[in-house]
Tab-separated table of C-alpha atoms in Angstrom:
chain	number	residue	atom	x	y	z
Y	1069	UNK	CA	117.773	168.173	182.282
Y	1070	UNK	CA	114.812	165.710	182.453
Y	1071	UNK	CA	111.270	167.087	182.043
Y	1072	UNK	CA	109.000	166.755	185.130
Y	1073	UNK	CA	106.232	165.805	182.703
Y	1074	UNK	CA	106.059	165.593	178.904
Y	1075	UNK	CA	103.747	164.691	176.021
Y	1076	UNK	CA	104.031	163.809	172.324
Y	1077	UNK	CA	101.615	164.442	169.572
Y	1078	UNK	CA	101.708	163.421	165.798
Y	1079	UNK	CA	99.414	165.185	163.397
Y	1080	UNK	CA	99.009	165.319	159.713
Y	1081	UNK	CA	99.999	168.632	158.101
Y	1082	UNK	CA	96.449	169.703	157.326
Y	1083	UNK	CA	95.539	173.339	158.079
Y	1084	UNK	CA	92.439	172.231	159.974
Y	1085	UNK	CA	94.837	170.805	162.606
Y	1086	UNK	CA	96.373	174.272	163.427
Y	1087	UNK	CA	93.715	175.041	165.977
Y	1088	UNK	CA	93.924	171.640	167.432
Y	1089	UNK	CA	97.661	171.668	167.842
Y	1090	UNK	CA	97.819	175.013	169.670
Y	1091	UNK	CA	94.897	174.072	171.846
Y	1092	UNK	CA	96.386	170.719	172.730
Y	1093	UNK	CA	99.786	172.276	173.635
Y	1094	UNK	CA	98.035	174.945	175.730
Y	1095	UNK	CA	95.914	172.367	177.508
Y	1096	UNK	CA	99.059	170.416	178.395
Y	1097	UNK	CA	100.799	173.654	179.612
Y	1098	UNK	CA	97.815	174.603	181.803
Y	1099	UNK	CA	99.050	172.248	184.475
Y	1100	UNK	CA	102.039	174.497	185.054
Y	1101	UNK	CA	99.605	177.166	186.353
Y	1102	UNK	CA	100.325	179.749	183.687
Y	1103	UNK	CA	98.719	183.144	183.453
Y	1104	UNK	CA	96.087	183.706	180.661
Y	1105	UNK	CA	98.589	185.833	178.905
Y	1106	UNK	CA	101.287	183.212	179.055
Y	1107	UNK	CA	98.832	180.544	177.578
Y	1108	UNK	CA	97.965	183.037	174.811
Y	1109	UNK	CA	101.659	183.535	173.971
Y	1110	UNK	CA	102.241	179.755	173.878
Y	1111	UNK	CA	99.130	179.341	171.502
Y	1112	UNK	CA	100.480	182.097	169.118
Y	1113	UNK	CA	104.001	180.675	168.943
Y	1114	UNK	CA	102.829	177.109	168.355
Y	1115	UNK	CA	100.373	178.154	165.754
Y	1116	UNK	CA	103.161	179.912	163.806
Y	1117	UNK	CA	105.488	176.924	163.979
Y	1118	UNK	CA	102.746	174.468	162.914
Y	1119	UNK	CA	101.667	176.740	160.053
Y	1120	UNK	CA	105.255	176.920	158.824
Y	1121	UNK	CA	105.224	173.050	158.645
Y	1122	UNK	CA	101.966	173.069	156.679
Y	1123	UNK	CA	102.790	175.914	154.122
Y	1124	UNK	CA	106.568	175.580	153.854
Y	1125	UNK	CA	107.792	172.031	154.952
Y	1126	UNK	CA	105.154	170.161	153.031
Y	1127	UNK	CA	104.085	172.646	150.414
Y	1128	UNK	CA	102.110	170.319	148.142
Y	1129	UNK	CA	101.510	167.168	150.046
Y	1130	UNK	CA	100.390	166.053	153.520
Y	1131	UNK	CA	103.217	165.012	155.829
Y	1132	UNK	CA	103.618	164.371	159.522
Y	1133	UNK	CA	104.150	167.046	162.210
Y	1134	UNK	CA	105.671	165.767	165.509
Y	1135	UNK	CA	105.097	167.913	168.565
Y	1136	UNK	CA	106.718	167.294	171.955
Y	1137	UNK	CA	106.096	169.501	174.970
Y	1138	UNK	CA	107.768	169.286	178.334
Y	1139	UNK	CA	107.519	171.028	181.680
Y	1140	UNK	CA	110.723	171.542	183.609
Y	1141	UNK	CA	111.814	172.753	187.024
Y	1142	UNK	CA	111.242	176.425	187.710
Y	1143	UNK	CA	108.263	176.534	185.339
Y	1144	UNK	CA	110.204	176.295	182.139
Y	1145	UNK	CA	108.006	175.136	179.349
Y	1146	UNK	CA	109.549	173.727	176.112
Y	1147	UNK	CA	107.909	172.764	172.894
Y	1148	UNK	CA	109.535	171.077	169.953
Y	1149	UNK	CA	107.866	171.090	166.602
Y	1150	UNK	CA	109.428	168.803	164.059
Y	1151	UNK	CA	108.781	167.973	160.420
Y	1152	UNK	CA	110.485	165.797	157.804
Y	1153	UNK	CA	109.809	168.259	155.024
Y	1154	UNK	CA	111.878	170.312	152.454
Y	1155	UNK	CA	114.001	172.033	155.162
Y	1156	UNK	CA	115.214	175.575	155.097
Y	1157	UNK	CA	118.104	176.533	152.874
Y	1158	UNK	CA	119.149	179.657	154.924
Y	1159	UNK	CA	117.748	179.735	158.472
Y	1160	UNK	CA	119.116	183.183	159.276
Y	1161	UNK	CA	117.418	184.603	156.245
Y	1162	UNK	CA	114.150	182.827	156.952
Y	1163	UNK	CA	114.154	184.442	160.357
Y	1164	UNK	CA	114.446	188.013	159.083
Y	1165	UNK	CA	111.138	189.794	159.727
Y	1166	UNK	CA	108.917	190.281	156.681
Y	1167	UNK	CA	111.121	187.799	154.641
Y	1168	UNK	CA	108.844	185.246	153.045
Y	1169	UNK	CA	109.272	182.884	150.048
Y	1170	UNK	CA	105.508	182.735	149.544
Y	1171	UNK	CA	104.308	186.310	149.096
Y	1172	UNK	CA	100.625	186.747	148.712
Y	1173	UNK	CA	99.091	187.020	152.137
Y	1174	UNK	CA	101.860	185.574	154.081
Y	1175	UNK	CA	103.307	188.373	156.217
Y	1176	UNK	CA	106.688	186.844	156.628
Y	1177	UNK	CA	106.473	187.330	160.436
Y	1178	UNK	CA	106.227	183.732	161.652
Y	1179	UNK	CA	109.634	183.498	163.338
Y	1180	UNK	CA	109.470	187.162	164.483
Y	1181	UNK	CA	106.117	186.451	166.339
Y	1182	UNK	CA	107.635	183.272	167.871
Y	1183	UNK	CA	110.647	185.227	169.015
Y	1184	UNK	CA	108.561	187.920	170.594
Y	1185	UNK	CA	106.313	185.547	172.515
Y	1186	UNK	CA	108.943	183.135	173.717
Y	1187	UNK	CA	112.052	183.500	175.756
Y	1188	UNK	CA	114.205	181.289	173.508
Y	1189	UNK	CA	113.863	179.869	170.010
Y	1190	UNK	CA	116.198	177.429	168.256
Y	1191	UNK	CA	115.867	176.361	164.670
Y	1192	UNK	CA	117.678	173.422	163.240
Y	1193	UNK	CA	117.154	172.501	159.594
Y	1194	UNK	CA	118.632	170.430	156.777
Y	1195	UNK	CA	117.400	170.860	153.226
Y	1196	UNK	CA	115.340	167.790	152.180
Y	1197	UNK	CA	115.524	166.317	155.661
Y	1198	UNK	CA	113.397	168.619	157.745
Y	1199	UNK	CA	113.277	171.160	160.437
Y	1200	UNK	CA	113.004	171.328	164.277
Y	1201	UNK	CA	111.843	174.475	165.972
Y	1202	UNK	CA	112.358	174.526	169.720
Y	1203	UNK	CA	110.518	177.176	171.684
Y	1204	UNK	CA	111.058	177.830	175.442
Y	1205	UNK	CA	109.200	180.021	177.740
Y	1206	UNK	CA	109.396	180.588	181.530
Y	1207	UNK	CA	105.998	180.428	183.018
Y	1208	UNK	CA	105.874	182.698	186.142
Y	1209	UNK	CA	102.366	181.425	186.737
Y	1210	UNK	CA	99.405	182.726	188.611
Y	1211	UNK	CA	100.681	181.544	191.966
Y	1212	UNK	CA	104.228	182.658	191.508
Y	1213	UNK	CA	106.516	179.710	191.334
Y	1214	UNK	CA	105.968	176.190	192.514
Y	1215	UNK	CA	103.382	173.803	193.893
Y	1216	UNK	CA	103.586	171.241	191.085
Y	1217	UNK	CA	104.431	167.603	191.522
U	15	UNK	CA	85.482	182.376	163.081
U	16	UNK	CA	82.710	184.553	161.744
U	17	UNK	CA	82.569	187.839	159.801
U	18	UNK	CA	79.886	190.498	159.740
U	19	UNK	CA	79.836	193.356	157.275
U	20	UNK	CA	78.120	196.592	157.663
U	21	UNK	CA	77.839	199.059	154.777
U	22	UNK	CA	77.188	202.831	154.809
U	23	UNK	CA	77.881	205.157	151.840
U	24	UNK	CA	81.151	206.190	153.392
U	25	UNK	CA	82.249	203.117	155.084
U	26	UNK	CA	82.425	199.329	154.962
U	27	UNK	CA	82.884	197.904	158.550
U	28	UNK	CA	84.236	194.315	158.710
U	29	UNK	CA	83.735	192.797	162.158
U	30	UNK	CA	85.500	189.535	162.847
U	31	UNK	CA	84.801	187.202	165.684
U	32	UNK	CA	86.620	184.079	166.857
U	33	UNK	CA	90.115	182.862	165.847
U	34	UNK	CA	92.098	184.040	162.850
U	35	UNK	CA	94.766	181.560	161.688
U	36	UNK	CA	96.141	180.469	158.328
U	37	UNK	CA	93.283	177.762	158.083
U	38	UNK	CA	90.388	180.213	158.265
U	39	UNK	CA	92.085	183.211	156.741
U	40	UNK	CA	91.017	182.113	153.188
U	41	UNK	CA	87.345	182.134	153.968
U	42	UNK	CA	87.759	185.433	155.842
U	43	UNK	CA	89.426	187.122	152.863
U	44	UNK	CA	86.649	185.903	150.436
U	45	UNK	CA	83.885	187.461	152.469
U	46	UNK	CA	85.753	190.697	153.304
U	47	UNK	CA	86.821	191.264	149.750
U	48	UNK	CA	83.386	190.695	148.447
U	49	UNK	CA	82.113	193.545	150.642
U	50	UNK	CA	85.080	195.793	149.868
U	51	UNK	CA	85.004	195.418	146.111
U	52	UNK	CA	81.264	195.679	145.687
U	53	UNK	CA	81.197	198.980	147.567
U	54	UNK	CA	84.604	200.670	147.089
U	55	UNK	CA	83.847	202.831	150.013
U	56	UNK	CA	86.410	205.494	150.926
U	57	UNK	CA	86.834	204.097	154.403
U	58	UNK	CA	87.182	200.458	155.527
U	59	UNK	CA	87.161	199.681	159.128
U	60	UNK	CA	88.283	196.296	160.467
U	61	UNK	CA	86.843	195.569	163.919
U	62	UNK	CA	88.796	193.169	166.161
U	63	UNK	CA	86.602	193.485	169.198
U	64	UNK	CA	85.458	189.862	169.110
U	65	UNK	CA	88.684	188.232	167.954
U	66	UNK	CA	89.899	185.808	170.606
U	67	UNK	CA	93.049	184.695	168.830
U	68	UNK	CA	95.300	185.565	165.938
U	69	UNK	CA	98.668	184.600	164.729
U	70	UNK	CA	100.596	186.294	161.932
U	71	UNK	CA	97.854	185.263	159.484
U	72	UNK	CA	95.836	188.159	161.040
U	73	UNK	CA	98.514	190.534	160.090
U	74	UNK	CA	98.612	189.180	156.562
U	75	UNK	CA	94.876	189.492	156.511
U	76	UNK	CA	94.917	193.238	157.324
U	77	UNK	CA	97.913	193.823	154.996
U	78	UNK	CA	96.108	192.183	152.097
U	79	UNK	CA	92.938	194.285	152.630
U	80	UNK	CA	95.138	197.420	152.926
U	81	UNK	CA	96.597	196.719	149.503
U	82	UNK	CA	93.195	196.328	147.949
U	83	UNK	CA	91.659	199.419	149.544
U	84	UNK	CA	94.663	201.674	148.955
U	85	UNK	CA	94.713	200.582	145.346
U	86	UNK	CA	91.413	202.365	144.708
U	87	UNK	CA	92.395	205.265	147.054
U	88	UNK	CA	90.624	204.249	150.221
U	89	UNK	CA	91.664	204.266	153.793
U	90	UNK	CA	91.811	201.426	156.200
U	91	UNK	CA	91.591	201.570	159.992
U	92	UNK	CA	91.741	198.730	162.531
U	93	UNK	CA	89.827	199.222	165.699
U	94	UNK	CA	89.324	197.479	169.047
U	95	UNK	CA	92.675	195.666	169.165
U	96	UNK	CA	93.788	194.024	172.333
U	97	UNK	CA	97.260	195.180	173.596
U	98	UNK	CA	98.746	191.947	172.274
U	99	UNK	CA	97.185	192.306	168.786
U	100	UNK	CA	98.253	195.924	168.619
U	101	UNK	CA	101.814	194.967	169.547
U	102	UNK	CA	101.814	192.244	166.809
U	103	UNK	CA	100.605	194.704	164.223
U	104	UNK	CA	103.280	197.217	165.196
U	105	UNK	CA	105.791	194.397	164.813
U	106	UNK	CA	104.807	194.374	161.161
U	107	UNK	CA	104.947	198.131	160.921
U	108	UNK	CA	101.242	198.410	160.113
U	109	UNK	CA	100.960	201.670	162.088
U	110	UNK	CA	102.856	203.394	159.292
U	111	UNK	CA	100.167	202.384	156.843
U	112	UNK	CA	96.952	202.845	158.655
U	113	UNK	CA	95.363	203.927	161.976
U	114	UNK	CA	95.411	201.218	164.658
U	115	UNK	CA	93.283	201.675	167.664
U	116	UNK	CA	93.172	199.611	170.876
U	117	UNK	CA	90.132	198.920	172.967
């Protein structure tokens, strides 16, 4: 299925870019006429995925984060967040709520939050190659369904 | 992101405004802990009234303060949560550790 419209963004894995990344994706999603709540859900999920790249994928150096977002038929919004970092050894384990390899102030809830604010989440990862997180959310929108071209 | 602290003999209130994410959580922690540790008040209230955004870093922030305050025997309560923030904190099981109040 081809996106009706899409965008690409490449940022450095600096924590100051977290706010920029979620705001940019939210601004792009705005054309699909989402509700305030739907926009807020997207921002939260994107923030989690981008933070994961910064703290986990590139733990002690600055790497690149590649973000792709697309709007599909029926108001389906999809975001891919990709890194070429260290990868995840055991994806199932990483997705268990409260599991974290970092301790300290990380709650271990990144994936749990992404899951609760999106309709679908897919995680593909290879150790030492990188990780791709795909988030999908159906935007019911303020005006119900369509009216986009 | 900004933080304001109010101190009375029984309570330290930490009022946060703006966005809480991994980037600004460190500065938030520093200021909150300064107020908490220099007073050791029996009650610490974290006010979310003016928080416009938080991701799981907000949960980590609350959990971290809870650990510090409960270590000296104090109580933590979180107030003025939006329904969404309340739901996120319940996701982390924080309601078992402290009182969570919505707006």
